[in-house]
């Protein structure tokens, strides 16, 4: 290479080096500039300016440092730099909504931010120092901030026991249990799954046409505005049976299979022909049947559509199925046999075995079969011929394939295990682990869960999950409960934080156990934390109620809470049964420190009684919530008969501290002196008037949520 | 050859630097709040929804457990107990009546009951049933649903605006 050429090259090289060096320097300069302009530094500076504009500048800036702040809790995986920008987090004076974000104080919660950090509850990326990285899904981080509306999910990931403060989570868990999601999915913290009825003998109960109708529109019908109606009536609750995406020929095959299920013939019962003949001569059979149906308080558990003043609505509880059109559903022979002995048809179910006279049985069954009907119910069902062997075989295959067997057992049909995916760690899944299919939704966990719940095939066309109908609040509640299923905790420090759920159990003993099972007391009443919540907790009934009162109440249940329409049914217990229950309740279920014999009502003097009356009416004005002699409020129980109902010992203990006896009671605890307590008790013990049953119209005006008033 | 690599180096730096600046792919949309635990329909106009913060939502829960019976016209049980009382208690969203009361007064009457403040004993004391925090939460809820809306007294006019 000639030397002059070399010189030229060198010149060009030099130029290139010069340019490269300048670029290099510029690149090096980017970093400090970027650093100076970092988002968090802007917030640091503007917080100083904000604090300076307030009277409490000094206090606000006491801990100020221009650097990154972080909460670092090694064992809990917490490295949260959120306080770098959210600088007023622990400043009570910045709690007001007028304080601009990100400087507002955290609302007072049971946990201290300094001890817990932020991301344990809010999720998001703790160590991030940029807004987007901290809050949103980024390429490197897939767990965005949980919107505040769903924040209770985080409570649930440690608190497996239900909390008062998290109604949305509790409702979600309740729905997961009510809708029996556990039949197909593995879930944590979901109690008492409710299975669908066993279908081994369903062929005796309903017609093939009815099954067709049911599979086509399982109870829930959506009107054109998207409102949920049940058999045509509005209902706030979800139907337990979801809708499956079935083709007509699949429904036909399933109906063939199901209507052929006759494993165990029903115990047929012939009502005394003399009773039938006698009633058939009377024209008022149906009204009489309806009256009996009401008196037996079937609607305490079963919803029923009633029309009053041109308005139709569902009344009644939601423990049993809706009965408005049940007469067009079941066979009469099945109904009679079911009413006499529900456990004869389904071994596991919560329907009490009432004591029936032939007359009652005839009246009520005639009423149900003739009045609770809808002649149009099956008009849309095509003509179905007798089932062929092929149809039945096909139906059985579908019964397994569609997952019917997960909820409904049939003798000889073994359900597939783990039909749906395990959801116990769904709440900590990354978006990349989820299938979004063609759904046009934001790719994050929350949108995924909501899309899947609302329309399972929208994210996965091959999904076997059936279609549920949600109202918006319930959709969010279930989403919250699912988000709370975050799987095992990664570190032992976090495992220590979990608050387990205490499983409640109660075993009735002796003769009582038999009566307890027969009348399914636990479907509505609670004993030591186990059982329903519809009716009063009976764990301490022996301390509270006088034995004589219990006996009379069981014979002829009357309401103590006049606004309730859900009342204790009339079971027609035998005298022997009544005695067994009264004996057991009075002696076996007492609160240890409230001995019902410890206070003797005979010691109360007239002077004490009149002082109590004065206290009741003037000083404490208890009549604002309780009724005596027709006047007063109805937030608390009617006290007209308190002297026959309550034990003096219980009354005193209750007045001293109601929450000690019943933690969730709304009766306010007062500052009563012992003298006042004694005087009030003395007065209450003089009240011995029978309570008249409420007229049915005003009772029906109270909605079903009425039981809330008493608690 | 070597010179090319040297030249490419700074460019690579620049490219890396730029890519590091790129923000995350998608922005999460806020979820619409429904009429649930953290919102309350305006009692005077049910088409409007008031969104509730954490404390206000806890207040709502306590209100519907303890206070609704006497301080609202519709209760979970249907009819209200309000009409059974003399004096008739104010609706808890009654801004005309309650906006003028200070937080301290509210805290006192709820804690100690009406009689302790020279008002009717029909207003029970909740100081031994609810914690001070729970009572503050109910007050926060009252303020949130007040019609006409509640203005905190003496709130310093904030000259500061975010960003």
Short mmCIF file of N, CA, C and O in Angstrom, two decimals, chain A residues 262-314:
data_model
loop_
_atom_site.label_atom_id
_atom_site.label_comp_id
_atom_site.label_asym_id
_atom_site.label_seq_id
_atom_site.Cartn_x
_atom_site.Cartn_y
_atom_site.Cartn_z
N UNK A 262 -84.43 -45.02 36.30
CA UNK A 262 -85.46 -45.48 37.23
C UNK A 262 -84.86 -46.45 38.23
O UNK A 262 -85.39 -47.54 38.45
N UNK A 263 -83.74 -46.08 38.84
CA UNK A 263 -83.01 -47.02 39.68
C UNK A 263 -83.86 -47.54 40.83
O UNK A 263 -83.90 -48.74 41.09
N UNK A 264 -84.55 -46.60 41.50
CA UNK A 264 -85.27 -47.04 42.69
C UNK A 264 -86.70 -46.53 42.63
O UNK A 264 -86.92 -45.32 42.65
N UNK A 265 -87.65 -47.44 42.52
CA UNK A 265 -89.05 -46.99 42.43
C UNK A 265 -89.42 -46.14 43.63
O UNK A 265 -88.90 -46.35 44.73
N UNK A 266 -90.30 -45.14 43.42
CA UNK A 266 -90.71 -44.32 44.56
C UNK A 266 -91.60 -45.14 45.48
O UNK A 266 -92.32 -46.03 45.03
N UNK A 267 -91.52 -44.80 46.77
CA UNK A 267 -92.41 -45.49 47.72
C UNK A 267 -93.80 -44.93 47.47
O UNK A 267 -94.05 -43.79 47.81
N UNK A 268 -94.66 -45.72 46.84
CA UNK A 268 -95.96 -45.13 46.53
C UNK A 268 -96.81 -45.10 47.79
O UNK A 268 -96.66 -45.93 48.69
N UNK A 269 -97.67 -44.10 47.88
CA UNK A 269 -98.51 -43.97 49.06
C UNK A 269 -99.92 -43.64 48.61
O UNK A 269 -100.12 -42.75 47.78
N UNK A 270 -100.85 -44.41 49.14
CA UNK A 270 -102.22 -44.15 48.75
C UNK A 270 -102.92 -43.37 49.85
O UNK A 270 -103.02 -43.83 50.99
N UNK A 271 -103.33 -42.16 49.50
CA UNK A 271 -104.05 -41.35 50.48
C UNK A 271 -105.42 -41.99 50.71
O UNK A 271 -106.09 -42.41 49.76
N UNK A 272 -105.81 -42.05 51.95
CA UNK A 272 -107.07 -42.68 52.33
C UNK A 272 -108.21 -42.20 51.42
O UNK A 272 -108.52 -41.02 51.36
N UNK A 273 -108.86 -43.16 50.68
CA UNK A 273 -109.90 -42.75 49.71
C UNK A 273 -111.04 -41.99 50.37
O UNK A 273 -111.65 -41.13 49.73
N UNK A 274 -111.29 -42.28 51.63
CA UNK A 274 -112.37 -41.56 52.32
C UNK A 274 -112.04 -40.07 52.41
O UNK A 274 -112.90 -39.20 52.22
N UNK A 275 -110.75 -39.77 52.67
CA UNK A 275 -110.33 -38.37 52.76
C UNK A 275 -110.51 -37.69 51.39
O UNK A 275 -111.06 -36.59 51.29
N UNK A 276 -110.07 -38.41 50.34
CA UNK A 276 -110.17 -37.85 48.99
C UNK A 276 -111.63 -37.60 48.66
O UNK A 276 -111.99 -36.51 48.19
N UNK A 277 -112.46 -38.59 48.94
CA UNK A 277 -113.88 -38.47 48.60
C UNK A 277 -114.52 -37.31 49.36
O UNK A 277 -115.25 -36.50 48.80
N UNK A 278 -114.19 -37.21 50.65
CA UNK A 278 -114.77 -36.15 51.47
C UNK A 278 -114.40 -34.78 50.91
O UNK A 278 -115.24 -33.88 50.79
N UNK A 279 -113.14 -34.61 50.57
CA UNK A 279 -112.70 -33.31 50.07
C UNK A 279 -113.26 -32.99 48.70
O UNK A 279 -113.54 -31.85 48.38
N UNK A 280 -113.41 -34.04 47.87
CA UNK A 280 -113.88 -33.78 46.52
C UNK A 280 -115.29 -33.22 46.48
O UNK A 280 -115.68 -32.61 45.50
N UNK A 281 -116.01 -33.44 47.57
CA UNK A 281 -117.36 -32.88 47.61
C UNK A 281 -117.33 -31.40 47.97
O UNK A 281 -118.28 -30.68 47.79
N UNK A 282 -116.21 -30.94 48.53
CA UNK A 282 -116.14 -29.54 48.96
C UNK A 282 -115.47 -28.70 47.88
O UNK A 282 -114.42 -29.08 47.36
N UNK A 283 -116.05 -27.58 47.56
CA UNK A 283 -115.45 -26.77 46.50
C UNK A 283 -114.22 -25.98 46.98
O UNK A 283 -113.47 -25.48 46.16
N UNK A 284 -114.02 -25.89 48.30
CA UNK A 284 -112.95 -25.00 48.76
C UNK A 284 -111.63 -25.74 49.02
O UNK A 284 -110.81 -25.32 49.82
N UNK A 285 -111.44 -26.83 48.30
CA UNK A 285 -110.24 -27.63 48.49
C UNK A 285 -108.96 -26.81 48.25
O UNK A 285 -108.04 -26.81 49.05
N UNK A 286 -108.94 -26.09 47.12
CA UNK A 286 -107.70 -25.41 46.76
C UNK A 286 -107.34 -24.27 47.71
O UNK A 286 -106.21 -24.19 48.17
N UNK A 287 -108.31 -23.39 48.02
CA UNK A 287 -107.96 -22.34 49.00
C UNK A 287 -107.49 -22.94 50.32
O UNK A 287 -106.57 -22.43 50.95
N UNK A 288 -108.13 -24.05 50.73
CA UNK A 288 -107.72 -24.71 51.97
C UNK A 288 -106.29 -25.24 51.86
O UNK A 288 -105.49 -25.14 52.78
N UNK A 289 -105.99 -25.78 50.70
CA UNK A 289 -104.64 -26.31 50.46
C UNK A 289 -103.62 -25.18 50.51
O UNK A 289 -102.54 -25.31 51.09
N UNK A 290 -103.99 -24.05 49.92
CA UNK A 290 -103.08 -22.92 49.90
C UNK A 290 -102.83 -22.43 51.33
O UNK A 290 -101.70 -22.14 51.72
N UNK A 291 -103.92 -22.37 52.10
CA UNK A 291 -103.79 -21.90 53.48
C UNK A 291 -102.83 -22.80 54.26
O UNK A 291 -101.94 -22.34 54.97
N UNK A 292 -103.00 -24.10 54.07
CA UNK A 292 -102.15 -25.06 54.78
C UNK A 292 -100.69 -24.91 54.35
O UNK A 292 -99.77 -24.95 55.16
N UNK A 293 -100.52 -24.73 53.04
CA UNK A 293 -99.19 -24.52 52.45
C UNK A 293 -98.53 -23.31 53.11
O UNK A 293 -97.36 -23.33 53.48
N UNK A 294 -99.31 -22.26 53.29
CA UNK A 294 -98.77 -21.05 53.93
C UNK A 294 -98.45 -21.30 55.39
O UNK A 294 -97.41 -20.91 55.89
N UNK A 295 -99.42 -21.96 56.08
CA UNK A 295 -99.22 -22.20 57.51
C UNK A 295 -97.99 -23.04 57.78
O UNK A 295 -97.32 -22.88 58.78
N UNK A 296 -97.71 -23.93 56.84
CA UNK A 296 -96.56 -24.80 57.05
C UNK A 296 -95.26 -24.07 56.72
O UNK A 296 -94.18 -24.60 56.91
N UNK A 297 -95.37 -22.83 56.24
CA UNK A 297 -94.23 -21.96 55.98
C UNK A 297 -93.22 -22.56 54.99
O UNK A 297 -92.02 -22.48 55.18
N UNK A 298 -93.78 -23.16 53.92
CA UNK A 298 -92.89 -23.71 52.88
C UNK A 298 -92.01 -22.61 52.29
O UNK A 298 -90.88 -22.85 51.88
N UNK A 299 -92.56 -21.38 52.25
CA UNK A 299 -91.82 -20.29 51.60
C UNK A 299 -90.65 -19.80 52.45
O UNK A 299 -89.89 -18.95 52.00
N UNK A 300 -90.51 -20.30 53.68
CA UNK A 300 -89.31 -19.94 54.43
C UNK A 300 -88.07 -20.41 53.68
O UNK A 300 -87.04 -19.76 53.69
N UNK A 301 -88.20 -21.54 53.00
CA UNK A 301 -87.06 -22.06 52.24
C UNK A 301 -87.24 -21.92 50.73
O UNK A 301 -86.27 -21.76 50.00
N UNK A 302 -88.49 -22.04 50.25
CA UNK A 302 -88.71 -22.05 48.80
C UNK A 302 -89.22 -20.70 48.31
O UNK A 302 -90.22 -20.21 48.82
N UNK A 303 -88.58 -20.12 47.29
CA UNK A 303 -89.14 -18.90 46.71
C UNK A 303 -90.41 -19.23 45.90
O UNK A 303 -90.54 -20.33 45.36
N UNK A 304 -91.30 -18.27 45.86
CA UNK A 304 -92.56 -18.47 45.17
C UNK A 304 -92.97 -17.11 44.61
O UNK A 304 -92.88 -16.11 45.31
N UNK A 305 -93.41 -17.08 43.36
CA UNK A 305 -93.85 -15.80 42.79
C UNK A 305 -95.27 -15.53 43.26
O UNK A 305 -96.13 -16.39 43.16
N UNK A 306 -95.51 -14.35 43.80
CA UNK A 306 -96.87 -14.00 44.18
C UNK A 306 -97.22 -12.68 43.51
O UNK A 306 -96.36 -11.84 43.28
N UNK A 307 -98.50 -12.54 43.18
CA UNK A 307 -98.95 -11.30 42.56
C UNK A 307 -99.82 -10.55 43.54
O UNK A 307 -100.80 -11.11 44.05
N UNK A 308 -99.43 -9.35 43.83
CA UNK A 308 -100.24 -8.51 44.71
C UNK A 308 -100.34 -7.15 44.08
O UNK A 308 -99.32 -6.59 43.67
N UNK A 309 -101.55 -6.65 44.00
CA UNK A 309 -101.80 -5.33 43.43
C UNK A 309 -101.13 -5.22 42.05
O UNK A 309 -100.47 -4.25 41.73
N UNK A 310 -101.30 -6.29 41.26
CA UNK A 310 -100.81 -6.25 39.88
C UNK A 310 -99.32 -6.40 39.73
O UNK A 310 -98.80 -6.40 38.61
N UNK A 311 -98.62 -6.56 40.85
CA UNK A 311 -97.17 -6.67 40.76
C UNK A 311 -96.75 -8.07 41.16
O UNK A 311 -97.11 -8.54 42.24
N UNK A 312 -95.99 -8.72 40.30
CA UNK A 312 -95.55 -10.08 40.61
C UNK A 312 -94.11 -10.05 41.08
O UNK A 312 -93.26 -9.46 40.44
N UNK A 313 -93.87 -10.66 42.23
CA UNK A 313 -92.47 -10.78 42.63
C UNK A 313 -92.24 -12.05 43.43
O UNK A 313 -93.18 -12.66 43.93
N UNK A 314 -90.98 -12.42 43.51
CA UNK A 314 -90.64 -13.62 44.24
C UNK A 314 -90.57 -13.30 45.72
O UNK A 314 -89.94 -12.32 46.12
#
